[in-house]
Amino acid sequence: MNGERRIYGYALLALLIWSALLGGLLWYNLEEARDHIDELARKEARASFNKDQAFRMWATQHGGVYVPISERTPPNPALAHVPERDLTTPAGEQLTLMNPAYMLRQIMEDFGALYGIKGKITSTKLMNPINAPDGWELAAIQQFEKGVSEIFEYSEINGEPYLRLMGAMVVLPGCLKCHGEQGYQVGDIRGGVGVSIPMQGYFADLKVVVVQQVVTFGVLWLIGVVGILLLTLLAQLRRRERRLRGEERERYYREIERANAELIQFANISAHHLMEPSRRLLLFARRLQERSEGIANDEESRLALEYIQQGATRMRDLVRDIERYLAAALPRGEVRAHDPAPLLAKLQHHLLTGEGHPQGAQIIVESLPPLCLDLPRMSDLFAVLISNSLIHATSERQPLVRIHGESLPDRVRVRIEDNGPGIPAEYRERVFKVFEHLGANPLAGTGIGLSIARRIVESSNGQIWIERSPLGGIAVVFEIEKGEGGRVKF
Ligand code: HEC
């Protein structure tokens, strides 16, 4: 559940980052497009403005232009104060002076379609009321008087969008011929000239760009969103699959554990049931041997009885060791530090006086720290290890087993050394396997003893191995942890 929520969290974060990124880029692109359109419109406005100015300058340079008087071009009353406003050519043609503003206005009126963008000249001190400024133009002229030289603005004229440009008109010496009367001096702001660029075409272009960008980025965004959603789904599926696999494995383990437990129980019961008949077999074989003494004196019968007895002994030992092996993995009493000394004394007595062990054997127990193990398994452990040494004793020497141990920081190490025939290094690991015999005599021991020892030690997190013994034979060494929480103190 928690993991699922985390995946959704990451997905949401990825979506937010993706959206912000594309949104930002789109916004930037649209800003750029708008700036570009604005730049183009300004350029057009300046070009148009400069062309008007060039005309005006040219006309001013020549102190105005004389043209034939006609109905369209009557003498300008505003120029009445200029001497020689009207002239007659030697051929008798009537000419009149045209001022720059008048000239330009006429060009615009007569050739509007060719001329293109209409300009307007205006001032706060009018010579001709036609040139009266509107509100925006008036404000612009006031700005010029403060030192600004050009003003742009987007605005609407008759409901249509326009970019308006207004530039200052400064009084030059040439202007004074006609405007000197009004009290102007060179360098004064006479007024302004404006052009208005219709923006409809530009805005239509901009709209196309905006639609293109929005569609492009929208598609890109959608692809990203689908990708993120797919990845989220995939992660979710993989997580679910992993969880299912974990559950399956657990079920499988439980199944194995159950089967294992059943098997051990079956083996335990079988061994238990086999024990009684094998004991009885041995008992009656012995009894029969005692009774038959002096009756069945022939060699064959004697041998047969001996074999029966040997077989019965072996069967009993095998069943006993199988029981020990099965019981080796789990404690059968309180697991804590126990002093092994009393237990060893009992074992010593039992092993040295019991049947089948070599005469004159000696078991020396030296200092031994307490061992953290339940008593029944500790008894089994020492029993199988000492037995193992005694069983493999050679007839040449008097069998000797020495047991001693030492306390390490977190473990106890115990050594069981003998003076037997020893085991070549390459076999020292193999002998821990069940039914691994090395000796020539397969009847010596059950072949399970060392496996029992290993099972007891390893199920207590310990280790067991074989080394050379200073006494000449082998040394079985095992280490067992001291136990937890300082429960074991020495
Ligand atoms: C040949 C005479 C003449 C010259 C030269 C001349 N003007 Fe004018 N100007 C006029 C007349 C006449 C008007 C007003 C009537 C009209 O609009 O035709 C006028 C109008 C204007 C206007 C419009 C405001 C208004 O009063 O109606 C401005 C601004 C202006 N002139 C600036 C200038 C500047 C700046 C120069 C020099 C670069 C200049 N003129 C040169 C004669 C002249």
Coordinates of C-alpha atoms and ligand atoms in Angstrom, one line a residue:
M1 CA 0.0 0.0 0.0
N2 CA 2.8 2.4 1.0
G3 CA 4.9 1.5 -2.0
E4 CA 1.8 2.0 -4.2
R5 CA 1.3 5.5 -2.8
R6 CA 4.9 6.3 -3.3
I7 CA 4.7 5.3 -7.0
Y8 CA 1.7 7.6 -7.5
G9 CA 3.5 10.4 -5.7
Y10 CA 6.5 10.1 -8.1
A11 CA 4.1 10.0 -11.1
L12 CA 2.3 13.1 -9.9
L13 CA 5.7 14.9 -9.4
A14 CA 6.8 13.9 -12.9
L15 CA 3.5 15.2 -14.4
L16 CA 3.9 18.5 -12.6
I17 CA 7.5 18.9 -13.7
W18 CA 6.7 17.9 -17.2
S19 CA 3.7 20.3 -17.4
A20 CA 5.7 23.2 -15.8
L21 CA 8.6 22.6 -18.2
L22 CA 6.4 22.6 -21.4
G23 CA 4.2 25.4 -20.0
G24 CA 7.3 27.5 -19.4
L25 CA 8.7 26.7 -22.9
L26 CA 5.3 27.5 -24.6
W27 CA 5.0 30.8 -22.7
Y28 CA 8.6 31.7 -23.7
N29 CA 8.0 30.9 -27.3
L30 CA 4.7 32.9 -27.4
E31 CA 6.5 35.8 -25.8
E32 CA 9.2 35.6 -28.4
A33 CA 6.6 35.5 -31.2
R34 CA 4.8 38.5 -29.8
D35 CA 8.1 40.4 -29.5
H36 CA 9.0 39.5 -33.0
I37 CA 5.6 40.9 -34.3
D38 CA 6.0 44.0 -32.3
E39 CA 9.5 44.5 -33.7
L40 CA 8.3 44.1 -37.2
A41 CA 5.4 46.6 -36.7
R42 CA 7.8 49.2 -35.1
K43 CA 10.1 48.8 -38.0
E44 CA 7.3 49.4 -40.5
A45 CA 6.2 52.4 -38.4
R46 CA 9.7 53.9 -38.4
A47 CA 10.1 53.4 -42.1
S48 CA 6.9 55.1 -42.8
F49 CA 7.7 57.9 -40.4
N50 CA 11.1 58.5 -42.0
K51 CA 9.7 58.6 -45.5
D52 CA 7.2 61.4 -44.4
Q53 CA 10.0 63.2 -42.7
A54 CA 12.2 63.0 -45.8
F55 CA 9.4 64.6 -47.9
R56 CA 9.0 67.3 -45.3
M57 CA 12.7 68.0 -45.0
W58 CA 13.1 68.1 -48.7
A59 CA 10.3 70.6 -49.0
T60 CA 11.7 72.7 -46.1
Q61 CA 15.1 72.6 -47.7
H62 CA 13.7 74.4 -50.7
G63 CA 11.7 76.8 -48.5
G64 CA 8.5 75.2 -49.8
V65 CA 7.6 74.3 -53.4
Y66 CA 5.8 76.5 -56.0
V67 CA 3.1 74.7 -57.9
P68 CA 0.5 75.9 -60.5
I69 CA -2.6 77.3 -58.9
S70 CA -5.6 75.1 -59.6
E71 CA -9.0 74.3 -58.0
R72 CA -7.3 71.4 -56.1
T73 CA -4.4 73.6 -55.0
P74 CA -5.6 77.1 -54.1
P75 CA -3.1 79.5 -52.4
N76 CA -2.8 78.6 -48.7
P77 CA -4.3 81.4 -46.6
A78 CA -2.1 80.3 -43.7
L79 CA 0.9 81.5 -45.8
A80 CA -0.5 85.0 -46.4
H81 CA 2.3 86.5 -44.3
V82 CA 5.0 85.0 -46.5
P83 CA 6.3 87.4 -49.2
E84 CA 6.0 86.1 -52.8
R85 CA 3.5 83.5 -51.8
D86 CA 2.0 83.8 -55.3
L87 CA 4.1 84.3 -58.5
T88 CA 3.4 84.7 -62.2
T89 CA 5.8 83.1 -64.7
P90 CA 7.0 85.2 -67.6
A91 CA 4.6 83.1 -69.7
G92 CA 1.7 84.3 -67.4
E93 CA 1.1 81.1 -65.4
Q94 CA 0.0 81.6 -61.8
L95 CA 2.1 79.7 -59.2
T96 CA 1.6 79.5 -55.4
L97 CA 3.9 78.3 -52.5
M98 CA 3.1 74.9 -51.0
N99 CA 4.3 74.3 -47.4
P100 CA 5.5 70.8 -46.5
A101 CA 2.5 69.9 -44.4
Y102 CA 0.1 70.9 -47.1
M103 CA 2.1 69.0 -49.7
L104 CA 2.0 65.8 -47.8
R105 CA -1.6 66.1 -47.0
Q106 CA -2.4 66.4 -50.7
I107 CA -0.2 63.4 -51.6
M108 CA -2.1 61.3 -49.1
E109 CA -5.5 62.5 -50.2
D110 CA -4.8 62.1 -53.9
F111 CA -2.6 58.9 -53.9
G112 CA -3.7 57.2 -50.7
A113 CA -3.7 53.8 -52.3
L114 CA -0.1 54.2 -53.5
Y115 CA 1.1 56.0 -50.4
G116 CA 0.0 53.4 -47.9
I117 CA 0.1 54.3 -44.3
K118 CA -1.4 57.7 -43.5
G119 CA 0.6 60.1 -41.4
K120 CA -0.5 63.0 -39.5
I121 CA 1.2 66.3 -38.5
T122 CA -0.1 68.1 -35.4
S123 CA 0.8 70.7 -32.8
T124 CA -0.5 72.4 -29.7
K125 CA -0.2 75.8 -31.5
L126 CA -2.2 75.3 -34.7
M127 CA -1.9 77.1 -38.0
N128 CA -4.6 74.9 -39.5
P129 CA -7.4 73.4 -37.3
I130 CA -7.4 70.2 -39.6
N131 CA -4.2 69.3 -37.8
A132 CA -5.7 69.3 -34.3
P133 CA -4.3 66.6 -32.0
D134 CA -6.5 63.9 -30.3
G135 CA -6.0 63.1 -26.6
W136 CA -3.2 60.6 -27.1
E137 CA -1.3 63.0 -29.5
L138 CA -1.7 65.9 -27.1
A139 CA -0.1 63.7 -24.3
A140 CA 2.7 62.7 -26.7
I141 CA 3.5 66.3 -27.6
Q142 CA 3.7 67.1 -23.9
Q143 CA 6.2 64.2 -23.5
F144 CA 8.3 65.6 -26.3
E145 CA 8.6 68.9 -24.5
K146 CA 10.1 66.9 -21.6
G147 CA 12.8 65.5 -23.9
V148 CA 11.3 62.2 -25.3
S149 CA 11.8 61.9 -29.0
E150 CA 9.4 59.1 -30.0
I151 CA 6.4 57.3 -28.5
F152 CA 4.8 54.0 -29.5
E153 CA 1.5 52.7 -28.4
Y154 CA -1.0 50.0 -29.3
S155 CA -4.5 51.4 -29.5
E156 CA -7.8 51.2 -31.4
I157 CA -8.9 53.6 -34.1
N158 CA -12.5 53.1 -35.1
G159 CA -12.5 49.7 -33.4
E160 CA -9.5 48.4 -35.3
P161 CA -6.1 47.6 -33.6
Y162 CA -3.2 50.0 -34.6
L163 CA 0.3 50.6 -33.5
R164 CA 0.8 54.3 -33.3
L165 CA 4.1 56.1 -33.5
M166 CA 4.6 59.7 -32.9
G167 CA 7.9 61.5 -33.4
A168 CA 8.9 65.1 -32.3
M169 CA 9.2 67.8 -34.9
V170 CA 12.0 70.2 -33.9
V171 CA 12.2 73.7 -35.4
L172 CA 15.1 73.9 -37.9
P173 CA 16.3 77.2 -39.5
G174 CA 14.4 76.4 -42.7
C175 CA 11.1 76.2 -40.8
L176 CA 11.4 79.8 -39.6
K177 CA 10.5 81.2 -43.1
C178 CA 6.8 80.4 -42.4
H179 CA 6.7 79.5 -38.6
G180 CA 9.0 82.3 -37.4
E181 CA 5.9 84.6 -37.1
Q182 CA 4.5 82.3 -34.4
G183 CA 7.4 83.1 -32.2
Y184 CA 9.3 79.8 -32.6
Q185 CA 13.1 79.6 -32.4
V186 CA 15.5 76.9 -33.7
G187 CA 15.5 73.9 -31.4
D188 CA 11.9 74.3 -30.1
I189 CA 9.4 71.5 -30.3
R190 CA 7.0 72.6 -33.0
G191 CA 4.8 69.6 -32.7
G192 CA 4.8 65.9 -33.8
V193 CA 4.3 63.7 -36.8
G194 CA 2.5 60.4 -36.3
V195 CA 1.9 57.2 -38.3
S196 CA -0.5 54.5 -37.4
I197 CA 0.2 50.9 -38.5
P198 CA -2.8 48.6 -38.8
M199 CA -2.1 45.5 -36.7
Q200 CA -4.8 43.3 -38.0
G201 CA -2.5 41.4 -40.5
Y202 CA 0.2 41.1 -37.8
F203 CA -2.2 39.8 -35.3
A204 CA -3.6 37.2 -37.8
D205 CA 0.0 36.0 -38.3
L206 CA 0.6 35.9 -34.6
K207 CA -2.6 33.9 -34.2
V208 CA -1.3 31.3 -36.6
V209 CA 2.0 31.0 -34.7
V210 CA 0.1 30.7 -31.4
V211 CA -2.1 28.0 -32.7
Q212 CA 0.9 26.1 -34.2
Q213 CA 2.8 26.4 -30.9
V214 CA -0.1 25.4 -28.7
V215 CA -0.8 22.4 -30.9
T216 CA 2.8 21.3 -31.0
F217 CA 3.4 21.7 -27.3
G218 CA 0.0 20.1 -26.5
V219 CA 0.9 17.0 -28.5
L220 CA 4.4 16.9 -26.9
W221 CA 2.8 17.3 -23.5
L222 CA 0.3 14.5 -24.2
I223 CA 3.1 12.2 -25.3
G224 CA 4.9 12.9 -22.1
V225 CA 1.8 12.4 -20.0
V226 CA 1.0 9.1 -21.7
G227 CA 4.7 8.0 -21.2
I228 CA 4.6 8.9 -17.5
L229 CA 1.3 7.1 -17.1
L230 CA 2.6 4.0 -18.9
L231 CA 5.7 3.9 -16.7
T232 CA 3.6 4.3 -13.6
L233 CA 1.4 1.4 -14.7
L234 CA 4.5 -0.7 -15.4
A235 CA 6.1 0.1 -12.1
Q236 CA 2.8 -0.8 -10.4
L237 CA 2.5 -4.1 -12.2
R238 CA 6.1 -5.0 -11.5
R239 CA 5.6 -4.2 -7.8
R240 CA 2.4 -6.3 -7.6
E241 CA 4.1 -9.2 -9.4
R242 CA 7.0 -9.0 -7.0
R243 CA 4.7 -9.1 -4.0
L244 CA 2.8 -12.1 -5.5
R245 CA 6.1 -13.9 -6.1
G246 CA 7.1 -13.2 -2.5
E247 CA 3.8 -14.7 -1.2
E248 CA 4.2 -17.7 -3.4
R249 CA 7.7 -18.3 -2.1
E250 CA 6.5 -18.1 1.4
R251 CA 3.8 -20.6 0.7
Y252 CA 6.4 -22.8 -0.9
Y253 CA 8.7 -22.6 2.2
R254 CA 5.8 -23.3 4.5
E255 CA 5.0 -26.4 2.4
I256 CA 8.6 -27.6 2.5
E257 CA 8.8 -27.0 6.3
R258 CA 5.6 -28.9 6.8
A259 CA 6.8 -31.8 4.6
N260 CA 10.2 -31.8 6.4
A261 CA 8.5 -31.9 9.8
E262 CA 6.3 -34.8 8.7
L263 CA 9.3 -36.6 7.4
I264 CA 11.3 -36.1 10.6
Q265 CA 8.3 -37.3 12.7
F266 CA 8.0 -40.4 10.5
A267 CA 11.7 -41.1 10.9
N268 CA 11.5 -40.6 14.6
I269 CA 8.5 -42.9 15.0
S270 CA 10.2 -45.5 12.8
A271 CA 13.4 -45.4 14.8
H272 CA 11.5 -45.6 18.0
H273 CA 9.6 -48.7 16.8
L274 CA 12.8 -50.3 15.6
M275 CA 14.6 -49.8 18.8
E276 CA 12.6 -52.3 20.8
P277 CA 12.9 -55.3 18.4
S278 CA 16.6 -54.6 17.9
R279 CA 17.2 -54.6 21.7
R280 CA 15.2 -57.8 22.1
L281 CA 17.1 -59.4 19.2
L282 CA 20.4 -58.6 20.9
L283 CA 19.1 -59.9 24.3
F284 CA 17.9 -63.2 23.0
A285 CA 20.9 -63.7 20.8
R286 CA 23.1 -63.4 23.9
R287 CA 20.8 -65.6 25.9
L288 CA 20.9 -68.2 23.1
Q289 CA 24.7 -68.1 23.1
E290 CA 24.9 -68.7 26.8
R291 CA 22.5 -71.5 26.6
S292 CA 24.0 -73.2 23.7
E293 CA 27.4 -73.4 25.3
G294 CA 28.3 -77.0 25.4
I295 CA 25.3 -78.1 23.3
A296 CA 26.0 -76.7 19.8
N297 CA 29.7 -77.0 19.8
D298 CA 30.3 -77.2 16.1
E299 CA 32.1 -74.2 14.5
E300 CA 29.3 -73.3 12.2
S301 CA 26.7 -72.8 14.9
R302 CA 29.2 -70.8 17.0
L303 CA 29.9 -68.5 14.1
A304 CA 26.2 -68.1 13.2
L305 CA 25.4 -67.1 16.8
E306 CA 28.3 -64.7 16.8
Y307 CA 27.1 -63.0 13.6
I308 CA 23.6 -62.8 14.9
Q309 CA 24.9 -61.0 18.0
Q310 CA 27.1 -58.7 15.9
G311 CA 24.2 -57.8 13.6
A312 CA 21.9 -57.2 16.5
T313 CA 24.4 -54.9 18.2
R314 CA 25.0 -53.0 15.1
M315 CA 21.3 -52.6 14.4
R316 CA 20.8 -51.3 17.9
D317 CA 23.6 -48.8 17.6
L318 CA 22.4 -47.7 14.2
V319 CA 18.9 -47.1 15.5
R320 CA 20.3 -45.2 18.5
D321 CA 22.4 -43.0 16.3
I322 CA 19.6 -42.3 13.8
E323 CA 17.5 -41.2 16.8
R324 CA 20.3 -39.0 18.0
Y325 CA 20.8 -37.5 14.5
L326 CA 17.1 -36.7 14.1
A327 CA 17.1 -35.1 17.5
A328 CA 20.3 -33.1 17.0
A329 CA 18.8 -30.0 15.4
L330 CA 16.5 -28.9 18.2
P331 CA 17.1 -28.4 21.9
R332 CA 15.6 -30.9 24.3
G333 CA 16.1 -28.8 27.5
E334 CA 16.9 -25.4 28.6
V335 CA 19.6 -23.8 26.5
R336 CA 22.0 -22.0 28.9
A337 CA 25.6 -22.3 30.1
H338 CA 26.1 -25.7 31.7
D339 CA 29.2 -27.0 33.2
P340 CA 30.1 -30.2 31.3
A341 CA 32.2 -31.7 34.1
P342 CA 29.5 -33.9 35.8
L343 CA 28.1 -35.0 32.5
L344 CA 31.6 -36.0 31.3
A345 CA 32.3 -38.0 34.5
K346 CA 29.2 -40.1 33.9
L347 CA 30.0 -40.6 30.2
Q348 CA 33.6 -41.5 31.1
H349 CA 32.4 -44.2 33.3
H350 CA 29.9 -45.5 30.9
L351 CA 32.2 -45.5 27.9
L352 CA 35.1 -47.1 29.6
T353 CA 33.2 -49.9 31.2
G354 CA 30.7 -50.5 28.4
E355 CA 31.0 -53.3 25.9
G356 CA 33.0 -53.1 22.7
H357 CA 35.5 -50.5 23.7
P358 CA 39.2 -51.2 23.9
Q359 CA 40.7 -52.3 27.1
G360 CA 43.0 -50.0 29.0
A361 CA 41.7 -46.8 27.3
Q362 CA 42.2 -43.5 29.1
I363 CA 40.0 -40.4 29.0
I364 CA 41.6 -37.2 30.4
V365 CA 39.3 -34.2 31.0
E366 CA 41.2 -31.0 31.5
S367 CA 39.8 -27.6 32.2
L368 CA 36.5 -26.9 30.4
P369 CA 34.5 -23.6 30.5
P370 CA 30.7 -23.9 30.7
L371 CA 29.0 -24.6 27.3
C372 CA 25.8 -22.9 26.2
L373 CA 23.8 -26.0 25.1
D374 CA 20.9 -28.1 26.5
L375 CA 22.1 -31.0 28.6
P376 CA 20.7 -33.9 26.5
R377 CA 22.5 -32.6 23.3
M378 CA 25.7 -31.8 25.2
S379 CA 25.7 -35.4 26.4
D380 CA 25.1 -36.7 22.8
L381 CA 27.8 -34.4 21.5
F382 CA 30.5 -35.6 23.9
A383 CA 29.3 -39.2 23.6
V384 CA 29.6 -39.5 19.9
L385 CA 33.0 -37.6 19.8
I386 CA 34.6 -39.7 22.5
S387 CA 33.2 -42.9 21.1
N388 CA 34.5 -41.9 17.7
S389 CA 38.0 -41.7 19.1
L390 CA 37.8 -44.9 21.0
I391 CA 36.3 -46.9 18.1
H392 CA 39.1 -45.9 15.8
A393 CA 41.9 -46.6 18.3
T394 CA 44.8 -48.8 17.0
S395 CA 45.8 -51.9 18.8
E396 CA 49.5 -50.8 18.9
R397 CA 49.0 -48.1 21.5
Q398 CA 47.0 -47.7 24.6
P399 CA 44.0 -45.5 23.5
L400 CA 44.2 -42.0 24.9
V401 CA 41.6 -39.3 24.7
R402 CA 42.2 -35.8 26.0
I403 CA 39.5 -33.2 26.3
H404 CA 40.1 -29.5 27.0
G405 CA 38.6 -26.2 26.2
E406 CA 39.2 -22.4 26.2
S407 CA 37.1 -19.4 26.5
L408 CA 37.4 -16.9 23.6
P409 CA 35.7 -13.4 23.6
D410 CA 32.4 -14.6 22.2
R411 CA 32.8 -18.4 21.8
V412 CA 34.0 -21.4 23.7
R413 CA 36.4 -23.7 21.8
V414 CA 36.7 -27.4 22.8
R415 CA 39.2 -29.9 21.5
I416 CA 38.9 -33.7 21.7
E417 CA 42.3 -35.2 20.9
D418 CA 43.3 -38.8 20.4
N419 CA 46.3 -40.9 19.6
G420 CA 44.6 -43.0 17.0
P421 CA 45.6 -43.6 13.4
G422 CA 44.6 -40.1 12.3
I423 CA 42.8 -39.0 9.1
P424 CA 44.6 -37.7 6.0
A425 CA 43.9 -34.0 5.4
E426 CA 41.9 -34.6 2.2
Y427 CA 39.4 -36.8 4.1
R428 CA 38.9 -34.6 7.1
E429 CA 35.8 -32.9 5.7
R430 CA 34.3 -36.0 4.1
V431 CA 34.0 -37.9 7.4
F432 CA 31.3 -35.5 8.6
K433 CA 28.9 -36.9 6.0
V434 CA 26.4 -39.6 7.1
F435 CA 27.8 -43.2 6.6
E436 CA 31.2 -42.1 5.4
H437 CA 33.6 -44.9 6.6
L438 CA 37.3 -44.6 6.2
G439 CA 38.6 -47.6 8.1
A440 CA 38.9 -51.0 6.7
N441 CA 36.4 -52.3 9.2
P442 CA 32.9 -51.3 8.3
L443 CA 31.6 -52.6 11.6
A444 CA 33.6 -50.0 13.5
G445 CA 31.0 -47.4 14.5
T446 CA 27.8 -46.5 12.8
G447 CA 29.3 -43.9 10.5
I448 CA 26.8 -41.3 11.8
G449 CA 28.6 -40.1 14.9
L450 CA 30.5 -37.1 13.3
S451 CA 27.3 -36.1 11.4
I452 CA 25.4 -36.0 14.7
A453 CA 28.2 -33.8 16.2
R454 CA 28.1 -31.4 13.3
R455 CA 24.3 -31.2 13.4
I456 CA 24.3 -30.3 17.1
V457 CA 27.1 -27.7 16.7
E458 CA 25.9 -26.1 13.6
S459 CA 22.3 -25.8 14.8
S460 CA 23.8 -23.8 17.7
N461 CA 25.5 -21.4 15.3
G462 CA 28.9 -23.1 15.9
Q463 CA 31.6 -24.7 13.8
I464 CA 33.3 -28.1 13.9
W465 CA 36.3 -29.4 12.1
I466 CA 39.2 -31.9 12.4
E467 CA 42.9 -31.1 12.9
R468 CA 46.0 -33.0 13.6
S469 CA 46.3 -34.0 17.2
P470 CA 49.5 -33.4 19.2
L471 CA 48.9 -36.9 20.6
G472 CA 49.4 -38.3 17.1
G473 CA 45.8 -39.0 16.0
I474 CA 43.1 -36.4 15.2
A475 CA 41.7 -33.5 17.2
V476 CA 38.0 -32.8 16.7
V477 CA 37.6 -29.1 17.5
F478 CA 34.3 -27.3 17.9
E479 CA 33.3 -23.8 18.8
I480 CA 29.9 -22.7 20.3
E481 CA 28.7 -19.2 20.8
K482 CA 28.6 -18.0 24.4
G483 CA 24.9 -17.1 24.2
E484 CA 23.1 -13.8 24.2
G485 CA 22.5 -10.9 26.6
G486 CA 25.4 -11.9 28.9
R487 CA 23.4 -14.9 30.0
V488 CA 26.6 -16.8 30.1
K489 CA 29.2 -15.6 32.5
F490 CA 32.6 -17.1 33.2
Ligands
HEC1 C1 6.6 77.1 -46.7 C2 6.2 77.5 -45.4 C3 6.5 76.4 -44.4 C4 7.6 75.9 -44.1 C5 9.0 76.0 -44.7 C6 7.3 75.0 -42.9 N1 6.0 75.1 -42.6 FE1 5.1 74.0 -41.2 N2 3.3 74.8 -41.8 C7 3.1 75.8 -42.7 C8 1.7 76.0 -42.8 C9 1.1 77.1 -43.8 C10 1.1 75.2 -41.9 C11 -0.4 75.1 -41.6 C12 -1.4 74.8 -42.7 C13 -1.3 73.4 -43.2 O1 -1.5 72.4 -42.4 O2 -1.1 73.3 -44.4 C14 2.1 74.4 -41.3 C15 1.8 73.4 -40.3 C16 2.8 72.9 -39.6 C17 2.5 72.0 -38.5 C18 1.1 71.5 -38.0 C19 0.4 72.3 -37.0 C20 -0.3 73.5 -37.4 O3 0.1 74.5 -36.9 O4 -1.3 73.3 -38.2 C21 3.7 71.7 -38.0 C22 3.9 70.8 -36.7 C23 4.7 72.3 -38.7 N3 4.1 73.0 -39.7 C24 6.1 72.1 -38.5 C25 7.0 72.7 -39.4 C26 8.5 72.5 -39.2 C27 9.1 71.7 -38.0 C28 9.1 73.0 -40.3 C29 10.6 73.0 -40.6 C30 11.2 71.6 -40.7 C31 8.0 73.6 -41.1 N4 6.8 73.4 -40.6 C32 8.3 74.2 -42.3 C33 4.1 76.3 -43.4 C34 5.4 76.0 -43.5

